[in-house]
Amino acid sequence: MATKGITTNLERTRVGKYDLGKTLGEGTFAKVKMARHIETGMNVAIKILDKEKILKHKMVEQIKREISTMKLVKHPYVVQLLEVMASRTKIYIVLEYVTGGELFDKIARQGRLSEDEARKYFQQLIDAVDYCHSRQVYHRDLKPENLLLDAKGNLKISDFGLSALPQQFREDGLLHTTCGTPNYVAPEVIMDKGYSGATADLWSCGVILYVLMAGYLPFEEPTIMALYKKIYRAQFSWPTWFSSGARKLISKILDPNPRTRITAAQIYKNDWFKKGYTPAKFDREADVSFDDVDAIFSGSTEHMVTEKKETRPVTMNAFELISMSQGLNLSSLFETKEVPEKEDTRFTSKKSAKEIISTIEEAAKPLGFNVQKKDYKMKLQGDKLGRKGHLSVSTEVFEVAPSLFMVELQKNSGDTLEYNHFYKNLSKGLKDIVWKADPAEGVEKK
Ligand code: ADE
């Protein structure tokens, strides 16, 4: 018997051979969207930059150079740049899609890592960083927010080679902040005396190792000047649980003098580092073409893509509807992640769309959110600046049947913990309208 379908309108944007999906992160100048290749079905992340702003900042050559270098970097622990596309007004950097979230969120949720687990990530970090350095690619902004995890729980460093981009272009609300404190930055970078990218990146790796094992930062002060002082002098204290091997290595990395700081070659020989270390295996890189990079600003329309928007009615059967709804989504049973990701949350309601929208609005306001509404979409912008900038959440209400609505909440930018806190508060306000499944608290509700 054929299943009766439910029709709803979905807007779809296609760029080149990709259908754009949800926003993964959003900043003032750049956006990262999830996308799917229309032929292979492969998921990717696409970083979208505004061409005009790059031209205005006279960054064309630098960006072309950086993107070309990025294309040369192929390492299992580095987010791979797949291709670059350009439309008349935008640049699309197509990146490998990474599913495991940020390493930092793992620490934020579970607290500090065991020494063995911290060592495993540190070994992968050094492996990837040293590989990039051997190709003259430096990160210059290594911090836990740039460390993603893949489905197997291995590290994936994002944004390697985008260091020539001014901060506002790198910022995507997910991985960087323009006003973050320089907790991971080497003393010589702060002093701006000219520095080597390699030794400065290693300092950041040392701070990251400390954070993984301690669960907090080695250098943290209420004022920026006090923080600088601590960093210049490499003044920090040892948590009692740090082993002497870890202490010895960290003190050699957090050496304020870049000339005497330990090098990657010396780190590989360190006893604490060596425990259980196996270098990543990977294929020799194939030939890389730079035609797409050259075409970005060439003015020729030959290689250009266009953003095509199309609204199509989508018919979902009950099975698809259920699989879109997290409360009944069985896929979590098959995933290895212990904590379900809640950055994207759906629930259903039998109340009218108007009522749902106004309930969300009412629940969001006391939490200090600025609410923008358009049709059945809303954008909620937090007014407090968090660890990763302002929390921004989008919601959309879909009519899936005449008396059944699906509400989708999605974090665009800001800190995951703040979002979880926001979601908990919001769902309290929504209790009466939620019909099925609150993933924060298990399947429940009337
Ligand atoms: N957010 C930013 N870049 C990403 C990527 N490559 N994969 C998944 N999420 C991301």
Coordinates of C-alpha atoms and ligand atoms in Angstrom, one line a residue:
M1 CA 0.0 0.0 0.0
A2 CA 1.3 3.4 -0.8
T3 CA 2.1 5.7 2.1
K4 CA 0.1 8.9 2.2
G5 CA 2.4 11.8 1.8
I6 CA 2.5 15.1 3.6
T7 CA 3.4 18.1 1.5
T8 CA 5.5 21.0 2.7
N9 CA 7.4 23.7 1.0
L10 CA 11.2 23.7 1.2
E11 CA 13.5 26.3 -0.3
R12 CA 16.6 24.9 -1.8
T13 CA 19.7 26.7 -3.0
R14 CA 22.1 25.1 -5.4
V15 CA 25.7 26.2 -6.0
G16 CA 27.6 24.4 -8.7
K17 CA 27.0 20.7 -8.0
Y18 CA 26.0 21.3 -4.3
D19 CA 22.7 21.8 -2.6
L20 CA 23.2 24.1 0.3
G21 CA 21.9 23.0 3.7
K22 CA 21.8 24.3 7.2
T23 CA 24.1 27.0 8.4
L24 CA 26.9 25.5 10.6
G25 CA 28.3 28.8 11.6
E26 CA 27.8 32.5 10.9
G27 CA 29.9 35.6 11.6
T28 CA 29.8 39.1 10.3
F29 CA 31.6 38.4 7.1
A30 CA 31.7 34.7 6.5
K31 CA 29.3 31.9 6.7
V32 CA 29.8 28.1 6.8
K33 CA 27.0 26.0 5.4
M34 CA 26.5 22.3 5.2
A35 CA 26.0 21.1 1.6
R36 CA 25.6 17.9 -0.3
H37 CA 27.0 17.0 -3.7
I38 CA 24.0 16.3 -6.0
E39 CA 25.6 13.4 -7.8
T40 CA 27.7 11.6 -5.2
G41 CA 25.6 12.6 -2.1
M42 CA 28.8 13.5 -0.2
N43 CA 28.3 16.0 2.6
V44 CA 30.7 19.0 2.7
A45 CA 31.0 22.2 4.6
I46 CA 31.1 25.3 2.4
K47 CA 32.7 28.5 3.7
I48 CA 31.2 31.5 1.9
L49 CA 33.2 34.7 1.6
D50 CA 32.1 38.0 0.1
K51 CA 34.2 38.9 -2.9
E52 CA 33.7 42.6 -2.7
K53 CA 35.1 42.8 0.8
I54 CA 38.2 40.9 -0.2
L55 CA 38.7 43.2 -3.2
K56 CA 38.2 46.2 -0.9
H57 CA 40.8 45.0 1.5
K58 CA 43.2 44.3 -1.4
M59 CA 43.5 40.7 -0.3
V60 CA 43.2 39.0 -3.7
E61 CA 46.7 37.8 -4.2
Q62 CA 47.1 36.7 -0.6
I63 CA 43.9 34.7 -0.6
K64 CA 44.8 33.0 -3.9
R65 CA 48.1 32.1 -2.4
E66 CA 46.6 30.8 0.8
I67 CA 43.9 28.8 -1.0
S68 CA 46.5 27.3 -3.3
T69 CA 48.7 26.2 -0.3
M70 CA 45.6 24.8 1.4
K71 CA 45.0 22.6 -1.7
L72 CA 48.5 21.1 -1.2
V73 CA 47.8 20.1 2.4
K74 CA 46.4 16.6 2.6
H75 CA 46.7 15.0 5.9
P76 CA 44.2 12.7 7.8
Y77 CA 44.2 15.1 10.8
V78 CA 43.6 18.3 8.7
V79 CA 40.2 19.4 7.3
Q80 CA 40.7 18.9 3.6
L81 CA 40.0 21.8 1.2
L82 CA 38.2 20.1 -1.7
E83 CA 37.6 22.8 -4.3
V84 CA 37.0 26.5 -4.6
M85 CA 34.1 28.0 -6.6
A86 CA 33.2 31.6 -7.3
S87 CA 30.0 33.4 -8.3
R88 CA 29.9 37.0 -9.4
T89 CA 29.8 38.2 -5.8
K90 CA 31.0 35.3 -3.6
I91 CA 33.8 32.8 -3.0
Y92 CA 32.9 29.3 -1.9
I93 CA 35.6 27.2 -0.2
V94 CA 34.4 23.6 -0.2
L95 CA 35.7 21.7 2.8
E96 CA 35.6 18.2 4.0
Y97 CA 32.6 17.8 6.4
V98 CA 33.5 16.7 9.9
T99 CA 30.9 15.1 12.0
G100 CA 32.2 14.8 15.6
G101 CA 31.9 18.4 16.8
E102 CA 34.7 20.4 18.5
L103 CA 37.2 18.8 20.8
F104 CA 36.6 21.7 23.2
D105 CA 32.9 20.8 23.6
K106 CA 34.0 17.3 24.6
I107 CA 36.0 18.9 27.4
A108 CA 33.2 21.3 28.2
R109 CA 30.8 18.4 28.6
Q110 CA 33.1 15.8 30.2
G111 CA 35.7 17.8 31.9
R112 CA 39.5 17.2 31.5
L113 CA 40.8 14.2 29.7
S114 CA 42.9 11.4 31.0
E115 CA 46.6 11.7 30.4
D116 CA 46.5 8.9 27.7
E117 CA 43.6 10.5 25.9
A118 CA 45.2 14.0 26.0
R119 CA 48.4 12.4 24.7
K120 CA 46.6 10.8 21.8
Y121 CA 45.1 14.1 20.6
F122 CA 48.4 15.9 21.2
Q123 CA 50.2 13.3 19.1
Q124 CA 47.7 13.8 16.3
L125 CA 48.0 17.6 16.7
I126 CA 51.8 17.5 16.4
D127 CA 51.6 15.1 13.5
A128 CA 49.3 17.4 11.5
V129 CA 51.0 20.7 12.6
D130 CA 54.5 19.3 11.7
Y131 CA 53.2 18.1 8.3
C132 CA 51.8 21.5 7.5
H133 CA 55.0 23.2 8.6
S134 CA 57.0 21.0 6.3
R135 CA 54.9 22.6 3.5
Q136 CA 55.4 26.1 4.8
V137 CA 51.8 26.3 6.0
Y138 CA 51.3 27.8 9.4
H139 CA 48.1 28.1 11.3
R140 CA 48.8 31.0 13.6
D141 CA 45.5 30.6 15.4
L142 CA 45.5 27.1 16.9
K143 CA 43.1 26.7 19.8
P144 CA 40.6 24.0 20.8
E145 CA 37.8 25.7 18.8
N146 CA 39.8 24.9 15.6
L147 CA 40.1 21.3 16.6
L148 CA 37.2 19.2 15.3
L149 CA 36.7 15.5 15.7
D150 CA 35.8 13.1 12.9
A151 CA 33.4 10.1 13.2
K152 CA 36.1 7.9 14.5
G153 CA 37.1 10.4 17.2
N154 CA 40.3 11.5 15.4
L155 CA 41.4 15.1 15.3
K156 CA 40.7 17.3 12.3
I157 CA 42.3 20.7 12.4
S158 CA 40.3 23.4 10.6
D159 CA 41.4 26.6 8.9
F160 CA 45.0 25.6 8.3
G161 CA 46.4 28.0 5.8
L162 CA 43.7 30.6 6.1
S163 CA 45.9 32.6 8.3
A164 CA 46.4 35.3 5.8
L165 CA 42.8 36.1 6.0
P166 CA 42.1 39.0 8.3
Q167 CA 40.3 37.9 11.4
Q168 CA 36.9 39.1 10.2
F169 CA 37.2 36.8 7.2
R170 CA 38.2 33.8 9.2
E171 CA 35.4 34.4 11.7
D172 CA 32.4 32.2 11.1
G173 CA 30.9 32.4 14.5
L174 CA 31.6 28.7 15.0
L175 CA 35.3 28.5 15.2
H176 CA 36.7 31.9 15.8
T177 CA 35.9 35.1 17.6
T178 CA 37.1 38.5 16.8
C179 CA 37.2 39.5 20.5
G180 CA 38.5 36.4 22.0
T181 CA 41.4 36.7 24.4
P182 CA 44.8 35.7 23.2
N183 CA 45.2 32.8 25.6
Y184 CA 46.8 30.5 23.1
V185 CA 49.1 33.0 21.4
A186 CA 52.9 32.8 21.8
P187 CA 54.7 35.7 23.6
E188 CA 56.6 36.7 20.5
V189 CA 53.4 37.0 18.5
I190 CA 51.9 39.3 21.2
M191 CA 55.1 41.4 21.1
D192 CA 54.7 41.5 17.3
K193 CA 58.5 41.5 16.8
G194 CA 58.4 39.2 13.7
Y195 CA 58.3 35.5 14.5
S196 CA 58.5 32.1 13.0
G197 CA 55.1 30.6 12.3
A198 CA 56.4 27.1 13.3
T199 CA 57.6 27.9 16.8
A200 CA 54.5 30.1 17.5
D201 CA 52.2 27.2 16.5
L202 CA 54.1 24.9 18.8
W203 CA 53.5 27.2 21.7
S204 CA 49.8 27.0 21.0
C205 CA 50.0 23.2 20.9
G206 CA 51.6 23.4 24.4
V207 CA 48.7 25.5 25.7
I208 CA 46.2 23.1 24.1
L209 CA 47.9 20.1 25.8
Y210 CA 47.7 21.9 29.1
V211 CA 44.0 22.6 28.6
L212 CA 43.2 19.0 27.6
M213 CA 44.9 17.7 30.7
A214 CA 43.8 20.4 33.2
G215 CA 40.4 21.3 31.9
Y216 CA 41.3 25.0 32.2
L217 CA 43.8 27.4 30.8
P218 CA 47.4 27.9 31.9
F219 CA 47.2 31.6 31.4
E220 CA 44.0 33.4 32.4
E221 CA 43.8 36.9 33.9
P222 CA 40.9 39.4 34.2
T223 CA 42.8 42.1 32.3
I224 CA 44.6 41.8 29.0
M225 CA 47.7 43.4 30.4
A226 CA 47.9 41.0 33.3
L227 CA 47.4 38.1 30.8
Y228 CA 50.2 39.4 28.6
K229 CA 52.5 39.6 31.6
K230 CA 51.8 36.0 32.5
I231 CA 52.4 34.8 29.0
Y232 CA 55.7 36.8 28.5
R233 CA 57.0 35.1 31.6
A234 CA 55.3 31.8 31.0
Q235 CA 54.0 31.9 34.5
F236 CA 51.5 29.1 35.3
S237 CA 51.0 26.5 37.9
W238 CA 50.9 22.7 37.7
P239 CA 47.7 20.8 38.5
T240 CA 48.6 18.0 41.0
W241 CA 47.6 15.3 38.6
F242 CA 50.1 16.2 35.9
S243 CA 52.8 13.5 35.7
S244 CA 56.4 14.5 35.8
G245 CA 56.8 13.4 32.1
A246 CA 54.0 15.7 31.0
R247 CA 55.4 18.6 33.1
K248 CA 58.8 18.2 31.6
L249 CA 57.5 18.3 28.0
I250 CA 55.0 21.2 28.6
S251 CA 57.7 23.3 30.3
K252 CA 59.9 22.8 27.2
I253 CA 57.1 23.9 24.9
L254 CA 55.9 26.8 27.0
D255 CA 59.4 28.4 26.9
P256 CA 58.9 32.2 26.3
N257 CA 62.1 32.3 24.2
P258 CA 61.2 31.0 20.7
R259 CA 64.9 30.3 20.1
T260 CA 65.3 27.8 22.9
R261 CA 61.7 26.4 22.7
I262 CA 61.5 22.7 21.8
T263 CA 61.1 21.9 18.1
A264 CA 58.8 19.3 16.5
A265 CA 61.8 17.1 15.8
Q266 CA 62.7 17.1 19.5
I267 CA 59.1 16.5 20.5
Y268 CA 59.1 13.3 18.5
K269 CA 62.0 12.1 20.6
N270 CA 60.4 13.0 24.0
D271 CA 59.6 9.9 26.1
W272 CA 56.2 11.2 27.3
F273 CA 55.2 11.9 23.7
K274 CA 56.5 8.6 22.3
K275 CA 54.2 6.4 24.4
G276 CA 51.9 4.6 22.0
Y277 CA 52.7 7.0 19.1
T278 CA 52.1 5.8 15.6
P279 CA 52.5 8.3 12.8
A280 CA 49.4 8.8 10.6
K281 CA 49.4 6.9 7.4
F282 CA 48.3 8.6 4.3
D283 CA 48.6 8.5 0.5
R284 CA 51.1 10.5 -1.4
E285 CA 49.2 13.4 -2.8
A286 CA 48.0 13.3 -6.4
D287 CA 48.4 16.2 -8.8
V288 CA 46.6 19.3 -7.7
S289 CA 45.1 21.7 -10.1
F290 CA 44.9 25.4 -9.3
D291 CA 42.6 26.4 -12.2
D292 CA 39.7 27.0 -9.8
V293 CA 41.8 29.3 -7.6
D294 CA 43.0 31.4 -10.6
A295 CA 39.4 31.6 -11.9
I296 CA 38.1 33.1 -8.6
F297 CA 39.0 36.7 -9.5
S298 CA 39.7 36.3 -13.2
G299 CA 36.6 38.1 -14.2
S300 CA 35.9 35.4 -16.7
T301 CA 32.5 33.9 -16.4
E302 CA 33.5 30.5 -17.8
H303 CA 34.1 28.8 -14.5
M304 CA 31.6 30.8 -12.5
V305 CA 28.8 29.2 -10.6
T306 CA 25.5 30.8 -9.7
E307 CA 23.4 30.5 -6.6
K308 CA 20.1 29.2 -7.8
K309 CA 17.2 29.3 -5.4
E310 CA 14.2 27.2 -5.9
T311 CA 11.1 26.5 -3.8
R312 CA 9.8 23.0 -4.2
P313 CA 7.0 21.3 -2.4
V314 CA 8.4 18.3 -0.7
T315 CA 6.3 15.3 0.2
M316 CA 7.4 13.5 3.3
N317 CA 6.0 10.2 4.2
A318 CA 5.6 9.2 7.8
F319 CA 8.9 7.4 7.8
E320 CA 10.8 10.5 6.6
L321 CA 8.9 12.7 9.1
I322 CA 9.9 10.4 11.9
S323 CA 13.5 10.3 10.8
M324 CA 13.5 14.1 10.8
S325 CA 12.3 14.1 14.4
Q326 CA 15.1 13.5 16.9
G327 CA 12.8 12.1 19.6
L328 CA 12.0 9.1 17.5
N329 CA 15.2 9.1 15.6
L330 CA 16.8 5.7 15.8
S331 CA 20.0 6.7 14.1
S332 CA 21.5 7.8 17.5
L333 CA 21.5 4.1 18.4
F334 CA 23.9 3.4 15.7
E335 CA 26.3 6.3 16.3
T336 CA 29.3 6.0 18.5
K337 CA 28.9 9.4 20.1
E338 CA 27.8 9.1 23.7
V339 CA 26.2 12.5 24.0
P340 CA 23.6 13.3 21.3
E341 CA 24.3 16.5 19.5
K342 CA 21.7 19.1 20.4
E343 CA 22.8 22.0 18.3
D344 CA 20.1 21.1 15.9
T345 CA 16.8 20.2 17.6
R346 CA 13.4 19.3 16.2
F347 CA 10.1 18.7 17.9
T348 CA 6.5 18.6 16.8
S349 CA 3.5 20.5 18.1
K350 CA -0.2 20.4 17.5
K351 CA -0.6 24.1 18.4
S352 CA -1.0 26.6 15.5
A353 CA 2.2 28.0 13.9
K354 CA 1.2 31.5 15.2
E355 CA 0.9 30.2 18.7
I356 CA 4.3 28.3 18.5
I357 CA 6.0 31.4 17.2
S358 CA 4.6 33.7 19.9
T359 CA 5.4 31.1 22.6
I360 CA 9.1 30.9 21.4
E361 CA 9.2 34.7 21.3
E362 CA 7.8 35.0 24.8
A363 CA 10.2 32.3 26.1
A364 CA 13.2 33.9 24.4
K365 CA 12.7 37.5 25.6
P366 CA 13.3 37.1 29.3
L367 CA 16.5 35.3 28.4
G368 CA 17.7 38.6 26.8
F369 CA 17.3 37.6 23.2
N370 CA 16.6 40.0 20.4
V371 CA 14.0 38.4 18.2
Q372 CA 13.6 38.9 14.4
K373 CA 10.6 37.3 12.7
K374 CA 9.9 36.6 9.1
D375 CA 7.1 34.3 8.0
Y376 CA 7.6 31.1 9.9
K377 CA 11.3 31.7 10.5
M378 CA 12.8 33.5 13.5
K379 CA 16.3 34.5 14.5
L380 CA 17.1 34.9 18.1
Q381 CA 20.3 36.8 18.9
G382 CA 21.7 36.8 22.5
D383 CA 22.7 40.1 23.9
K384 CA 25.4 38.7 26.2
L385 CA 28.8 38.1 24.7
G386 CA 29.9 34.5 25.5
R387 CA 33.1 32.6 25.0
K388 CA 32.5 32.4 21.3
G389 CA 30.6 35.6 20.6
H390 CA 26.9 36.1 20.7
L391 CA 24.6 33.1 20.8
S392 CA 22.5 33.1 17.7
V393 CA 19.7 30.6 17.2
S394 CA 17.4 30.2 14.2
T395 CA 14.0 28.5 14.3
E396 CA 11.7 27.5 11.6
V397 CA 8.2 26.1 11.8
F398 CA 7.1 23.6 9.1
E399 CA 3.6 22.5 8.6
V400 CA 3.7 18.8 8.1
A401 CA 0.0 18.2 8.3
P402 CA -3.0 20.4 8.7
S403 CA -2.8 20.2 12.4
L404 CA 0.8 19.2 13.0
F405 CA 3.8 21.4 13.0
M406 CA 7.4 20.6 13.2
V407 CA 9.7 23.2 14.9
E408 CA 13.3 23.2 14.1
L409 CA 15.9 25.0 16.4
Q410 CA 19.4 25.5 15.2
K411 CA 22.5 27.1 16.7
N412 CA 24.1 29.4 14.2
S413 CA 26.9 30.8 16.4
G414 CA 28.0 30.9 20.0
D415 CA 29.0 28.4 22.6
T416 CA 27.4 25.0 22.7
L417 CA 27.1 25.0 26.4
E418 CA 25.3 28.3 26.4
Y419 CA 23.0 27.0 23.7
N420 CA 22.2 23.9 25.8
H421 CA 21.4 26.1 28.7
F422 CA 19.2 28.3 26.4
Y423 CA 17.5 25.3 25.0
K424 CA 16.7 23.9 28.5
N425 CA 15.1 27.3 29.5
L426 CA 13.2 27.6 26.2
S427 CA 11.9 24.1 26.4
K428 CA 10.5 24.8 29.8
G429 CA 8.5 27.7 28.3
L430 CA 7.4 25.5 25.5
K431 CA 6.3 22.6 27.6
D432 CA 2.6 23.1 26.9
I433 CA 3.0 23.2 23.2
V434 CA 5.4 20.3 22.7
W435 CA 3.6 17.3 21.6
K436 CA 6.3 14.7 21.3
A437 CA 9.9 14.1 22.3
D438 CA 12.2 16.4 24.1
P439 CA 15.7 15.0 23.4
A440 CA 17.1 17.0 26.3
E441 CA 15.1 15.0 28.7
G442 CA 14.2 11.8 26.9
V443 CA 11.0 11.0 25.1
E444 CA 8.1 12.4 27.1
K445 CA 5.4 15.1 27.1
K446 CA 1.8 15.0 26.2
Ligands
ADE1 N1 32.1 23.9 10.8 C1 33.1 24.6 10.2 N2 33.8 23.9 9.4 C2 33.3 22.6 9.4 C3 33.6 21.4 8.8 N3 34.6 21.3 7.9 N4 32.8 20.3 9.1 C4 31.8 20.4 10.0 N5 31.5 21.6 10.6 C5 32.2 22.6 10.3

